[in-house]
Coordinates of C-alpha atoms in Angstrom, one line a residue:
M1 CA 119.7 93.0 51.2
K2 CA 122.4 90.7 49.8
T3 CA 126.0 91.7 49.9
D4 CA 126.4 91.7 46.1
L5 CA 123.5 94.1 45.7
L6 CA 124.9 96.4 48.4
N7 CA 128.4 96.4 46.7
K8 CA 126.7 97.1 43.3
I9 CA 124.9 100.1 44.7
L10 CA 128.0 101.4 46.4
D11 CA 130.0 101.1 43.2
E12 CA 127.4 103.0 41.2
N13 CA 127.0 106.8 41.1
V14 CA 123.3 106.8 41.8
L15 CA 123.7 107.9 45.4
S16 CA 125.6 110.7 47.2
K17 CA 128.4 109.9 49.7
E18 CA 126.0 110.8 52.6
S19 CA 123.4 108.4 51.2
K20 CA 126.0 105.6 50.8
D21 CA 127.4 106.1 54.3
K22 CA 123.9 105.9 55.8
L23 CA 123.1 102.8 53.7
I24 CA 126.3 101.1 55.0
A25 CA 125.3 102.0 58.6
L26 CA 121.7 100.8 58.4
H27 CA 121.5 98.1 55.7
E28 CA 122.1 95.2 58.1
N29 CA 119.3 96.2 60.5
I30 CA 116.8 97.0 57.7
S31 CA 117.6 93.8 55.8
S32 CA 116.7 91.7 58.9
K33 CA 113.2 93.3 59.2
E34 CA 109.8 92.1 58.1
F35 CA 107.6 94.7 56.4
S36 CA 104.7 92.6 55.2
D37 CA 103.1 89.2 55.3
L38 CA 102.6 89.1 51.5
L39 CA 105.5 87.9 49.4
D40 CA 106.2 86.8 45.9
A41 CA 108.4 83.9 44.7
H42 CA 111.5 86.2 44.8
G43 CA 110.9 87.1 48.5
N44 CA 109.8 90.6 47.7
Q45 CA 107.4 92.0 50.3
Y46 CA 104.2 93.9 49.2
V47 CA 102.8 97.1 50.6
E48 CA 100.3 99.8 49.7
F49 CA 101.9 103.1 48.7
V50 CA 100.6 106.7 48.7
Q51 CA 102.6 109.6 47.4
E52 CA 101.9 113.3 48.0
G53 CA 101.9 115.9 45.2
G54 CA 104.6 118.5 45.1
G55 CA 105.3 119.8 41.6
V56 CA 108.8 119.3 40.5
W57 CA 109.7 117.7 43.8
G58 CA 108.9 114.4 42.2
S59 CA 112.6 113.5 42.2
A60 CA 112.3 113.1 46.0
L61 CA 109.5 110.6 45.6
V62 CA 111.7 108.6 43.2
G63 CA 114.5 108.6 45.7
Y64 CA 112.1 107.4 48.4
L65 CA 110.9 104.7 46.0
Y66 CA 114.5 103.6 45.3
G67 CA 115.1 103.3 49.1
L68 CA 112.1 101.0 49.5
E69 CA 112.8 98.9 46.4
I70 CA 116.5 98.0 47.1
F71 CA 115.2 96.3 50.3
G72 CA 112.8 94.2 48.3
I73 CA 109.6 96.2 48.9
R74 CA 107.1 96.1 46.1
F75 CA 103.6 97.6 45.6
L76 CA 100.2 96.0 45.3
K77 CA 98.4 99.3 45.4
V78 CA 99.7 102.7 44.5
A79 CA 98.1 106.2 44.6
G80 CA 99.1 109.8 44.3
T81 CA 98.3 113.3 43.3
S82 CA 100.1 115.6 40.8
A83 CA 103.8 114.7 41.1
G84 CA 102.6 111.7 43.1
A85 CA 100.3 110.9 40.2
I86 CA 103.2 110.9 37.7
N87 CA 105.1 108.5 39.9
T88 CA 102.0 106.3 40.5
M89 CA 101.4 106.0 36.8
L90 CA 105.0 105.1 36.0
I91 CA 105.0 102.5 38.8
A92 CA 101.8 101.0 37.5
A93 CA 102.8 100.9 33.8
Y94 CA 106.4 99.8 34.0
K95 CA 106.9 96.0 33.5
T96 CA 105.5 93.7 36.2
K97 CA 104.8 94.2 39.9
E98 CA 107.8 92.0 40.8
E99 CA 110.3 94.3 39.1
A100 CA 112.0 97.3 40.5
K101 CA 110.8 100.6 38.9
S102 CA 112.8 103.4 40.5
E103 CA 115.9 103.4 38.3
A104 CA 113.8 103.6 35.1
I105 CA 111.6 106.3 36.6
K106 CA 114.7 108.3 37.7
E107 CA 116.1 108.2 34.2
I108 CA 112.8 109.5 32.8
L109 CA 112.4 112.4 35.2
F110 CA 116.1 113.3 35.0
N111 CA 116.0 113.4 31.2
W112 CA 112.9 115.5 31.1
N113 CA 113.6 119.2 30.9
F114 CA 110.8 120.5 33.1
A115 CA 111.0 123.9 31.4
D116 CA 109.7 122.4 28.2
F117 CA 106.4 121.8 30.0
M118 CA 105.9 125.6 30.2
D119 CA 104.5 125.6 26.7
G120 CA 102.7 128.9 26.9
K121 CA 103.7 132.3 25.6
P122 CA 107.5 133.0 25.7
Y123 CA 107.0 135.9 28.2
V124 CA 105.5 133.5 30.7
R125 CA 108.6 131.3 30.8
T126 CA 110.9 134.4 30.9
T127 CA 109.0 136.0 33.8
I128 CA 108.7 132.9 35.8
H129 CA 112.4 132.1 35.3
A130 CA 113.3 135.6 36.5
M131 CA 111.0 135.3 39.6
L132 CA 112.4 131.9 40.6
N133 CA 116.0 133.0 40.2
N134 CA 115.5 136.2 42.1
K135 CA 113.6 136.0 45.4
N136 CA 113.3 139.8 45.4
F137 CA 112.1 140.0 41.8
L138 CA 108.7 141.6 42.7
K139 CA 110.2 143.9 45.3
I140 CA 112.9 145.2 43.0
N141 CA 110.6 145.7 40.1
T142 CA 108.1 147.5 42.3
I143 CA 110.8 149.8 43.6
I144 CA 112.0 150.5 40.0
A145 CA 108.5 151.2 38.8
A146 CA 107.8 153.5 41.8
I147 CA 111.1 155.5 41.1
I148 CA 110.2 155.8 37.4
L149 CA 106.7 157.0 38.2
I150 CA 108.0 159.6 40.7
L151 CA 110.5 160.9 38.2
L152 CA 107.8 161.2 35.6
I153 CA 105.6 163.0 38.0
I154 CA 108.4 165.4 38.9
T155 CA 109.3 166.0 35.2
P156 CA 106.5 168.6 34.5
F157 CA 107.7 170.7 37.4
A158 CA 111.4 170.3 36.8
V159 CA 111.5 170.8 33.0
P160 CA 110.9 174.5 31.9
S161 CA 108.2 174.9 29.2
G162 CA 108.0 177.8 26.8
T163 CA 104.3 177.6 26.1
I164 CA 101.1 176.5 27.8
T165 CA 100.8 173.7 25.2
Q166 CA 104.2 172.4 26.1
A167 CA 103.3 172.5 29.8
K168 CA 100.2 170.5 29.2
L169 CA 102.1 167.9 27.3
L170 CA 104.6 167.6 30.1
F171 CA 101.8 167.0 32.6
L172 CA 100.7 164.1 30.4
V173 CA 104.0 162.4 30.7
P174 CA 103.1 160.5 33.9
V175 CA 100.1 159.0 32.1
I176 CA 102.3 157.2 29.6
P177 CA 103.4 154.3 31.8
L178 CA 99.8 153.9 33.0
I179 CA 98.7 153.6 29.3
I180 CA 101.4 151.1 28.7
L181 CA 100.5 149.2 31.8
F182 CA 96.8 149.1 30.7
F183 CA 97.7 147.6 27.4
C184 CA 100.0 145.0 29.0
I185 CA 97.3 143.9 31.4
K186 CA 94.8 143.8 28.6
K187 CA 97.1 141.6 26.5
F188 CA 97.8 139.3 29.4
Y189 CA 94.1 139.0 30.2
N190 CA 93.2 138.2 26.5
D191 CA 96.0 135.6 26.3
F192 CA 94.8 134.1 29.6
R193 CA 91.2 133.8 28.3
K194 CA 92.3 132.3 25.0
Q195 CA 94.4 129.8 26.9
N196 CA 91.4 128.7 29.1
S197 CA 92.6 130.5 32.2
G198 CA 96.0 128.8 32.2
L199 CA 99.4 130.2 31.4
N200 CA 100.5 126.9 29.8
P201 CA 98.4 124.6 27.7
G202 CA 100.1 121.5 29.2
N203 CA 100.2 119.7 25.8
T204 CA 103.9 119.2 25.9
F205 CA 103.7 117.3 29.3
L206 CA 100.7 115.2 28.0
N207 CA 102.6 114.2 24.9
A208 CA 105.8 113.4 26.9
M209 CA 103.8 111.2 29.3
K210 CA 102.1 109.5 26.4
D211 CA 105.5 108.7 24.8
V212 CA 106.8 107.2 28.0
L213 CA 103.7 105.0 28.5
D214 CA 103.8 104.0 24.9
G215 CA 107.5 102.9 25.4
F216 CA 106.3 100.7 28.3
G217 CA 103.8 99.1 25.9
V218 CA 100.8 100.8 27.6
K219 CA 98.9 102.8 25.0
T220 CA 95.3 102.8 26.5
V221 CA 93.6 102.9 29.8
A222 CA 91.9 99.6 29.0
E223 CA 95.4 98.0 28.5
L224 CA 96.6 99.3 31.8
N225 CA 93.5 98.3 33.6
L226 CA 93.8 94.8 32.2
K227 CA 97.4 94.7 33.4
F228 CA 96.1 95.4 36.9
A229 CA 93.2 92.9 36.7
P230 CA 94.7 90.0 38.8
K231 CA 93.2 89.5 42.2
E232 CA 93.3 87.1 45.1
R233 CA 95.2 83.9 44.2
D234 CA 95.8 85.1 40.6
L235 CA 98.2 87.7 42.1
N236 CA 100.7 84.8 42.6
L237 CA 101.6 85.9 46.1
N238 CA 102.3 83.8 49.2
Y239 CA 101.1 84.5 52.7
R240 CA 104.2 84.4 54.9
Y241 CA 102.9 81.6 57.2
G242 CA 101.2 79.5 54.6
N243 CA 98.6 79.7 51.9
N244 CA 95.8 77.7 53.5
Q245 CA 94.2 78.3 57.0
E246 CA 97.2 79.9 58.6
Y247 CA 96.1 83.5 58.1
Y248 CA 92.6 82.7 59.5
T249 CA 94.1 80.9 62.5
I250 CA 96.6 83.7 63.3
A251 CA 94.0 86.3 63.0
L252 CA 91.7 84.6 65.6
E253 CA 94.6 84.2 67.9
S254 CA 95.5 87.8 67.6
I255 CA 91.9 88.9 68.4
E256 CA 91.9 86.7 71.5
E257 CA 95.3 88.1 72.5
I258 CA 93.9 91.7 72.3
K259 CA 91.0 90.6 74.6
T260 CA 93.4 89.1 77.1
N261 CA 95.6 92.2 77.2
M262 CA 92.7 94.8 77.2
R263 CA 90.0 92.9 79.0
E264 CA 89.0 95.9 81.2
H265 CA 88.4 98.0 78.0
I266 CA 86.4 95.4 76.1
D267 CA 82.7 95.6 75.5
E268 CA 81.9 91.9 76.0
T269 CA 78.7 92.0 73.9
Q270 CA 80.3 93.7 71.0
Y271 CA 83.3 91.4 71.3
K272 CA 81.2 88.3 71.2
I273 CA 79.4 89.4 68.0
F274 CA 82.7 90.4 66.4
Y275 CA 84.6 87.2 67.4
E276 CA 81.7 84.9 66.2
S277 CA 81.6 86.7 62.9
A278 CA 85.3 86.2 62.5
V279 CA 85.1 82.5 63.4
N280 CA 82.3 82.1 60.9
N281 CA 84.1 84.1 58.1
N282 CA 84.6 81.2 55.7
H283 CA 86.0 83.6 53.1
Y284 CA 89.4 83.7 54.9
K285 CA 89.5 80.1 56.1
D286 CA 91.3 78.7 53.1
N287 CA 92.0 81.9 51.2
P288 CA 94.4 84.4 52.9
F289 CA 94.2 86.5 49.7
Y290 CA 90.5 87.2 49.9
Q291 CA 89.6 90.6 48.5
L292 CA 93.2 91.4 47.6
K293 CA 93.7 93.1 44.3
S294 CA 96.3 95.3 42.6
E295 CA 95.2 98.9 42.1
Y296 CA 96.5 102.3 40.9
V297 CA 94.7 105.5 41.6
V298 CA 95.4 109.2 40.7
I299 CA 93.4 112.1 42.1
A300 CA 92.0 115.0 40.2
T301 CA 89.4 117.7 41.0
D302 CA 86.4 118.4 38.7
I303 CA 85.4 122.0 39.3
N304 CA 82.3 121.6 37.3
A305 CA 80.8 118.7 39.3
K306 CA 82.8 120.0 42.4
I307 CA 84.1 116.6 43.4
K308 CA 87.3 114.7 44.0
V309 CA 87.8 112.3 41.2
E310 CA 89.6 109.0 41.6
L311 CA 90.9 107.7 38.3
P312 CA 90.5 105.2 36.8
T313 CA 87.9 104.1 39.5
M314 CA 85.5 106.9 38.5
A315 CA 86.7 107.3 34.9
N316 CA 83.3 106.3 33.5
L317 CA 81.9 109.5 34.7
Y318 CA 83.8 111.2 31.9
W319 CA 85.1 108.5 29.5
S320 CA 82.9 105.8 28.1
E321 CA 84.1 102.2 28.0
E322 CA 84.7 102.6 24.3
E323 CA 86.8 105.8 24.8
L324 CA 88.9 104.0 27.4
K325 CA 89.9 101.5 24.7
H326 CA 91.5 104.4 22.8
S327 CA 92.5 107.0 25.5
S328 CA 96.0 107.1 27.1
P329 CA 96.2 106.9 30.9
A330 CA 98.5 109.9 30.5
E331 CA 95.3 112.0 30.4
F332 CA 94.6 111.0 34.0
V333 CA 98.0 112.3 35.1
R334 CA 97.5 115.5 33.0
A335 CA 94.2 116.0 34.8
S336 CA 95.8 115.5 38.2
M337 CA 98.7 118.0 37.7
S338 CA 96.7 120.9 36.3
V339 CA 98.0 123.5 38.8
P340 CA 95.3 126.3 38.7
F341 CA 96.2 129.2 36.4
F342 CA 99.7 127.8 35.8
F343 CA 98.3 125.1 33.5
E344 CA 95.1 125.1 31.6
P345 CA 92.5 122.8 33.2
L346 CA 92.0 119.5 31.3
Q347 CA 88.5 119.5 29.7
K348 CA 86.7 116.3 28.9
R349 CA 83.4 116.3 27.0
I350 CA 80.9 113.8 28.4
D351 CA 78.9 111.5 26.1
K352 CA 75.5 111.6 27.9
D353 CA 74.0 109.0 25.7
D354 CA 76.6 106.2 26.5
D355 CA 75.3 103.5 28.7
S356 CA 78.5 103.1 30.7
V357 CA 78.5 106.9 31.4
K358 CA 74.8 106.9 32.4
Y359 CA 75.4 104.0 34.8
A360 CA 78.5 105.7 36.4
W361 CA 76.5 109.0 37.0
R362 CA 73.7 107.0 38.6
F363 CA 76.1 105.0 40.7
W364 CA 78.5 107.7 41.8
M365 CA 76.3 110.9 41.7
N366 CA 72.7 109.5 41.8
T367 CA 72.1 111.6 38.7
K368 CA 69.5 111.0 36.1
P369 CA 70.6 110.9 32.4
E370 CA 69.1 114.2 31.5
N371 CA 71.0 115.9 34.4
I372 CA 74.5 114.6 33.5
Y373 CA 77.0 117.4 33.2
P374 CA 78.2 118.2 29.7
V375 CA 81.9 118.4 30.5
G376 CA 84.5 117.6 33.2
V377 CA 86.9 120.5 34.0
F378 CA 89.9 119.1 35.9
I379 CA 92.4 121.0 38.0
D380 CA 95.1 119.8 40.3
G381 CA 93.9 117.1 42.6
G382 CA 95.9 118.7 45.4
S383 CA 93.3 121.4 45.7
I384 CA 91.1 118.9 47.5
S385 CA 93.3 115.9 48.2
N386 CA 97.1 116.2 47.8
F387 CA 97.8 113.1 49.9
P388 CA 95.0 110.6 49.4
I389 CA 96.0 108.1 52.1
D390 CA 92.3 107.6 53.0
L391 CA 91.9 105.6 49.7
F392 CA 93.3 102.4 51.1
H393 CA 92.0 102.6 54.7
M394 CA 89.6 99.6 55.2
N395 CA 87.1 99.8 58.1
D396 CA 86.4 96.1 57.7
V397 CA 90.0 94.9 57.9
F398 CA 90.1 91.4 59.3
Y399 CA 93.8 91.3 60.2
P400 CA 96.5 93.3 58.4
R401 CA 98.3 91.3 55.6
M402 CA 100.3 94.3 54.4
P403 CA 101.0 97.8 55.6
L404 CA 100.1 101.2 54.1
F405 CA 103.2 103.4 53.5
G406 CA 102.9 107.1 52.7
V407 CA 105.4 109.8 51.8
Q408 CA 104.8 113.5 52.1
L409 CA 106.9 116.4 50.8
T410 CA 107.7 119.6 52.6
S411 CA 110.2 122.5 52.5
K412 CA 111.9 124.6 55.1
S413 CA 109.4 127.5 54.5
E414 CA 106.5 125.1 55.0
T415 CA 108.1 123.6 58.1
D416 CA 108.5 127.1 59.6
T417 CA 104.8 127.8 58.7
E418 CA 103.6 124.7 60.5
K419 CA 105.2 125.9 63.7
G420 CA 102.2 128.2 64.0
K421 CA 101.7 132.0 63.8
T422 CA 100.4 134.7 66.0
S423 CA 97.1 136.3 65.2
A424 CA 98.9 139.4 64.2
E425 CA 100.9 137.5 61.6
I426 CA 97.8 135.9 60.2
M427 CA 95.8 139.1 60.0
K428 CA 98.8 141.3 59.0
T429 CA 97.3 142.0 55.5
P430 CA 94.2 140.9 53.6
F431 CA 96.6 138.8 51.5
S432 CA 98.1 136.9 54.4
Y433 CA 94.5 136.4 55.8
A434 CA 93.3 135.0 52.5
G435 CA 96.4 132.9 52.1
N436 CA 95.9 131.2 55.5
M437 CA 92.3 130.5 54.6
I438 CA 93.2 128.9 51.3
N439 CA 96.0 126.8 52.9
T440 CA 93.4 125.6 55.5
L441 CA 90.9 124.5 52.9
K442 CA 93.5 123.0 50.6
G443 CA 93.8 119.3 51.2
F444 CA 91.1 119.5 54.0
N445 CA 90.0 116.0 53.2
D446 CA 93.4 114.6 53.9
K447 CA 93.9 116.6 57.1
S448 CA 90.6 115.6 58.5
F449 CA 91.3 111.9 57.9
L450 CA 94.8 112.1 59.5
T451 CA 93.4 114.0 62.5
K452 CA 90.9 111.1 63.1
H453 CA 93.5 108.4 62.3
T454 CA 96.7 109.5 64.0
F455 CA 97.8 105.8 63.7
Y456 CA 99.1 106.6 60.2
R457 CA 101.2 109.5 61.3
L458 CA 102.9 107.3 63.8
Y459 CA 103.4 104.1 61.8
S460 CA 102.9 104.7 58.0
I461 CA 104.0 108.2 57.0
Q462 CA 107.4 109.7 56.4
T463 CA 108.1 113.3 55.3
V464 CA 110.9 114.3 53.0
D465 CA 112.4 117.7 53.5
C466 CA 113.0 119.2 50.1
G467 CA 115.1 122.1 51.5
T468 CA 114.8 125.6 50.1
S469 CA 113.9 124.5 46.5
S470 CA 110.6 125.7 45.0
W471 CA 108.0 123.1 43.9
L472 CA 107.4 125.3 40.9
N473 CA 111.0 125.6 39.8
F474 CA 110.6 124.1 36.3
F475 CA 114.1 125.3 35.6
M476 CA 115.6 122.9 38.0
K477 CA 119.1 121.6 37.1
R478 CA 120.1 118.0 37.3
E479 CA 122.2 118.6 40.4
E480 CA 119.1 119.9 42.2
K481 CA 117.2 116.8 41.1
E482 CA 120.0 114.7 42.5
Q483 CA 119.8 116.5 45.8
L484 CA 116.0 115.8 46.0
F485 CA 116.5 112.2 45.0
N486 CA 119.0 111.7 47.8
A487 CA 116.8 113.5 50.3
G488 CA 114.0 111.0 49.5
F489 CA 116.4 108.1 49.8
L490 CA 117.7 109.2 53.2
A491 CA 114.1 109.6 54.4
A492 CA 113.2 106.1 53.2
L493 CA 116.2 104.6 55.1
D494 CA 115.1 106.4 58.3
F495 CA 111.5 105.1 57.9
L496 CA 112.5 101.5 57.2
N497 CA 115.0 101.5 60.1
Q498 CA 112.3 102.4 62.7
F499 CA 109.4 100.5 61.1
D500 CA 107.9 97.7 63.3
W501 CA 105.6 95.4 61.3
K502 CA 104.5 93.4 64.4
K503 CA 103.6 96.5 66.3
Y504 CA 101.9 97.9 63.2
K505 CA 99.6 94.9 63.0
A506 CA 98.7 95.0 66.7
E507 CA 97.9 98.7 66.6
R508 CA 95.9 98.4 63.4
M509 CA 93.8 95.7 64.9
L510 CA 93.0 97.9 67.9
I511 CA 91.8 100.6 65.5
S512 CA 89.5 98.1 63.8
M513 CA 88.1 96.9 67.1
K514 CA 87.6 100.5 68.2
E515 CA 85.7 101.4 65.0
K516 CA 83.5 98.4 65.6
K517 CA 82.8 99.6 69.2
I518 CA 84.4 96.6 70.7
L519 CA 86.9 98.8 72.6
K520 CA 85.2 101.4 74.8
E521 CA 85.7 104.9 73.4
E522 CA 86.1 106.5 76.9
D523 CA 88.8 104.0 77.9
T524 CA 90.9 104.1 74.7
K525 CA 91.1 107.8 73.7
T526 CA 94.7 107.4 72.5
V527 CA 94.0 104.4 70.2
G528 CA 94.1 105.3 66.5

């Protein structure tokens, strides 16, 4: 980071004093680091970037993004779920890949009144506001209801009655709140059914997202996909050590170095096959950008087909090519952030007769045209994959040209939960038992991947502590957004300060060689 940029940041009011102090302390060390071997003409370094979902905690993601960008880090591939999907779409749509995005995204999120996105019945917003602003809301109201019920039950015995009829009427008094409760539940249920099993239609958010993308000059999926069409040399990137055979040469030298350092753990036969295939890989000889492409992905869950949906990669399962020329990519984000019951699921009718749709169902689902589903019903992608870091993992990596960065969001309550519970705590009530089962199944795909690939935990992923704030607090004030933004920024500084690109490349190569059975499994249990 150049001195003039540092001074500019310190003079502005974007960061808190704590963030500025830490930036002053760490900027020199971070500025001297290498983070990738792919650079543009301005010296920006390119990475892959995955962002976890977290409701209104999205401000923390933007703070993390800001921390990366001021040190010249840019993004060739971006992915995310829910809040991460919002950030992903804004990164993808805003200007060019060379330009910083975080300040513009911050202004968008900070100017949004999240409460406006609760566009359901007025009583929904009022009730949720009361619950979020009073942690004992349910407890207090339960106690009040119990007291009222007890008083009503006592009333027939405490109030003298002149006649048998009066006595009977008094004994009906306790039934009155039950009748009221019945009609309240009935109204809520009917409203819920009319709103497609969601408290909020989600139209306000969809329109707000469309307006932002329109302002970026991105009105359709086809336009955004075209913007991300460049690949290989058309990306206008440079390989750090030269744009000809340098990447190929360094990769071979690195493979040989691993053999020298880990000779006793190498399967000679497998190594020979691998090394010869690398030597004869003419794709990389004069093209260090082979198979590189820019890409954006948001994750949703289709509860009709019961699959994780990667958009726009799998968009033709639901949108024909013609529809993508007229549909806003905001629909992808709306699908990804459809928190079950809180928002209505996004529904997309499928044109079974369209050739692009038929091809997609055959390709992705091995489904015949007559068996194509009539509609996609999308809920929050986090129900299956809240942190889709597996998207950019390549088994066939030749030699890392850029790293994969990931950011996750947590809170104090979640951190305490992760410390583990006793069996008595888990089985305390049927609700606690069910809750633990749901939390285990939620994001199981991500957890399984990270369990098998501990490398990413060690070298790629940083967690932002969002404190005691609720990820569903749609009434969040600007000050709270500022706090989350700075929490993300501080986490980014910590990550960049400890990141070691040279070690990342070496360890990533070991994983690749282990996956190809070149490294003996029994000798290298800790690799990966």
